[in-house]
CSV table of C-alpha atoms in Angstrom, one decimal:
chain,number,residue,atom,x,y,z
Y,264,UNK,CA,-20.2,47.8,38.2
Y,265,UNK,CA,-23.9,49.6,37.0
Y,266,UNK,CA,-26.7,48.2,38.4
Y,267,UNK,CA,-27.5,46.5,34.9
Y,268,UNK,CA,-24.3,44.2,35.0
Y,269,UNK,CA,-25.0,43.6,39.2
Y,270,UNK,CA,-28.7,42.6,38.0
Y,271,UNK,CA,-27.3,40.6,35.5
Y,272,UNK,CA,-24.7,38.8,37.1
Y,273,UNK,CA,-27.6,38.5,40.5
Y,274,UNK,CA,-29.5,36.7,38.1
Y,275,UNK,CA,-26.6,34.3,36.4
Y,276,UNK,CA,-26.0,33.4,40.5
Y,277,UNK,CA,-29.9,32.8,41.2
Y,278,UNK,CA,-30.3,30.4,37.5
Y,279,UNK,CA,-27.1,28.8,38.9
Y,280,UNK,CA,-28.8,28.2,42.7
Y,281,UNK,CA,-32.3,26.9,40.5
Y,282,UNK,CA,-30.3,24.7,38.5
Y,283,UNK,CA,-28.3,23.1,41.0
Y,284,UNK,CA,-31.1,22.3,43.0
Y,285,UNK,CA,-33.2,20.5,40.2
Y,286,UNK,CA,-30.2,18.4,39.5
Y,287,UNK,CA,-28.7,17.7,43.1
Y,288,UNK,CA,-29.8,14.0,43.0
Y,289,UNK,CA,-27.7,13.4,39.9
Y,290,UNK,CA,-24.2,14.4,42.1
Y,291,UNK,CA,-22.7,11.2,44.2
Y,292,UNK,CA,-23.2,12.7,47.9
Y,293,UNK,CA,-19.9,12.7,49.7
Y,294,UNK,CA,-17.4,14.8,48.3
Y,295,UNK,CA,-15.3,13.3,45.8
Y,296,UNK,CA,-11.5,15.0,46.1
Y,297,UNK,CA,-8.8,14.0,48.6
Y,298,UNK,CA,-7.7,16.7,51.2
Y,299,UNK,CA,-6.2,19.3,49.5
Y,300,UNK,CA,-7.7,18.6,46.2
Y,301,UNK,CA,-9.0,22.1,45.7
Y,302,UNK,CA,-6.5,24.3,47.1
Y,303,UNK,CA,-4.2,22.6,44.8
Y,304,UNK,CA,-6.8,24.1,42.1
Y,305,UNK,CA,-6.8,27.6,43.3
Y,306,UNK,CA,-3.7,29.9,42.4
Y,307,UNK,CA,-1.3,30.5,44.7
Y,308,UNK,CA,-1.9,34.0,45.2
Y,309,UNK,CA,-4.8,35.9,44.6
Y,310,UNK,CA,-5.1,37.6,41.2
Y,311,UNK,CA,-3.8,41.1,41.2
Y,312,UNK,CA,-6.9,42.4,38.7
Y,313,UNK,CA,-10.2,41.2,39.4
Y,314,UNK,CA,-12.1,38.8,36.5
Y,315,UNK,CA,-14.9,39.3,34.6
Y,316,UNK,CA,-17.9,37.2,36.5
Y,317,UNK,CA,-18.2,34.8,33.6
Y,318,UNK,CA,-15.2,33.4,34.2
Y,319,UNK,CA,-15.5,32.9,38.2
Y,320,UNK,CA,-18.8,31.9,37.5
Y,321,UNK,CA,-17.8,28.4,36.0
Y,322,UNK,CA,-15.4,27.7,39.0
Y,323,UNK,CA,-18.4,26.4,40.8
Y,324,UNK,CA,-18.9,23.5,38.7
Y,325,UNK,CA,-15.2,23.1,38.4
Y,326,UNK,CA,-13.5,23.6,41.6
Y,327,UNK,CA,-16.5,23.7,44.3
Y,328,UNK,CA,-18.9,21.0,43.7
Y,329,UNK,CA,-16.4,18.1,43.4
Y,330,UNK,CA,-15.8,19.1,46.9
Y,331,UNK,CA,-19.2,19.4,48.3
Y,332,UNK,CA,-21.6,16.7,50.2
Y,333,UNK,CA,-24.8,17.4,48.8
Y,334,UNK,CA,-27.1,17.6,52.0
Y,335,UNK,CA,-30.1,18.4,50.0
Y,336,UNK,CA,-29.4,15.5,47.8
Y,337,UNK,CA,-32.7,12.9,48.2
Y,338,UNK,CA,-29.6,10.2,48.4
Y,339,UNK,CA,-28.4,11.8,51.6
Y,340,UNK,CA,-28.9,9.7,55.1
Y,341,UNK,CA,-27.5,11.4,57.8
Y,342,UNK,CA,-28.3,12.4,61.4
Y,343,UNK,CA,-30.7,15.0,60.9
Y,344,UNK,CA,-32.8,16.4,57.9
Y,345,UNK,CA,-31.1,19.3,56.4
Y,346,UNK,CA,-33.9,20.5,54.2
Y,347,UNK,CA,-36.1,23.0,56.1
């Protein structure tokens, strides 16, 4: 990897970071997959070349979020504040 595609990829992480956090409110809080859900997503065993970032990229919209409770999410009434 040169330092222009690490930059470049850096930055595709950091827009994805910005823009999940300007639309965390629109996510329903609790996760929404059963137990097991996800691994039943992933592949069995791990891939034997490595993939080009833009398509591993995606995966977080696909395959992570559906599995996440959105702490930061203004909808979110738990214990403690999870936001400083």
């Amino acid at each position: 990897m040169t330092p222009e595609q690490f930059r470049k990829q850096g930055y595709a992480v950091i827009d994805w970071i910005a823009d999940y956090y300007e639309r965390v409110e629109t996510f329903p809080v609790l996760s929404q997959v059963a137990p097991g859900d996800i691994r039943a997503m992933l592949p069995a065993d791990p891939p034997e070349q490595g993939e080009p970032f833009d398509t591993i990229l995606p995966d977080m919209d696909r395959v992570v979020l559906p599995g996440l409770t959105h702490w930061q999410s203004p909808g979110f009434f738990a214990f403690f504040p999870a936001n400083t």
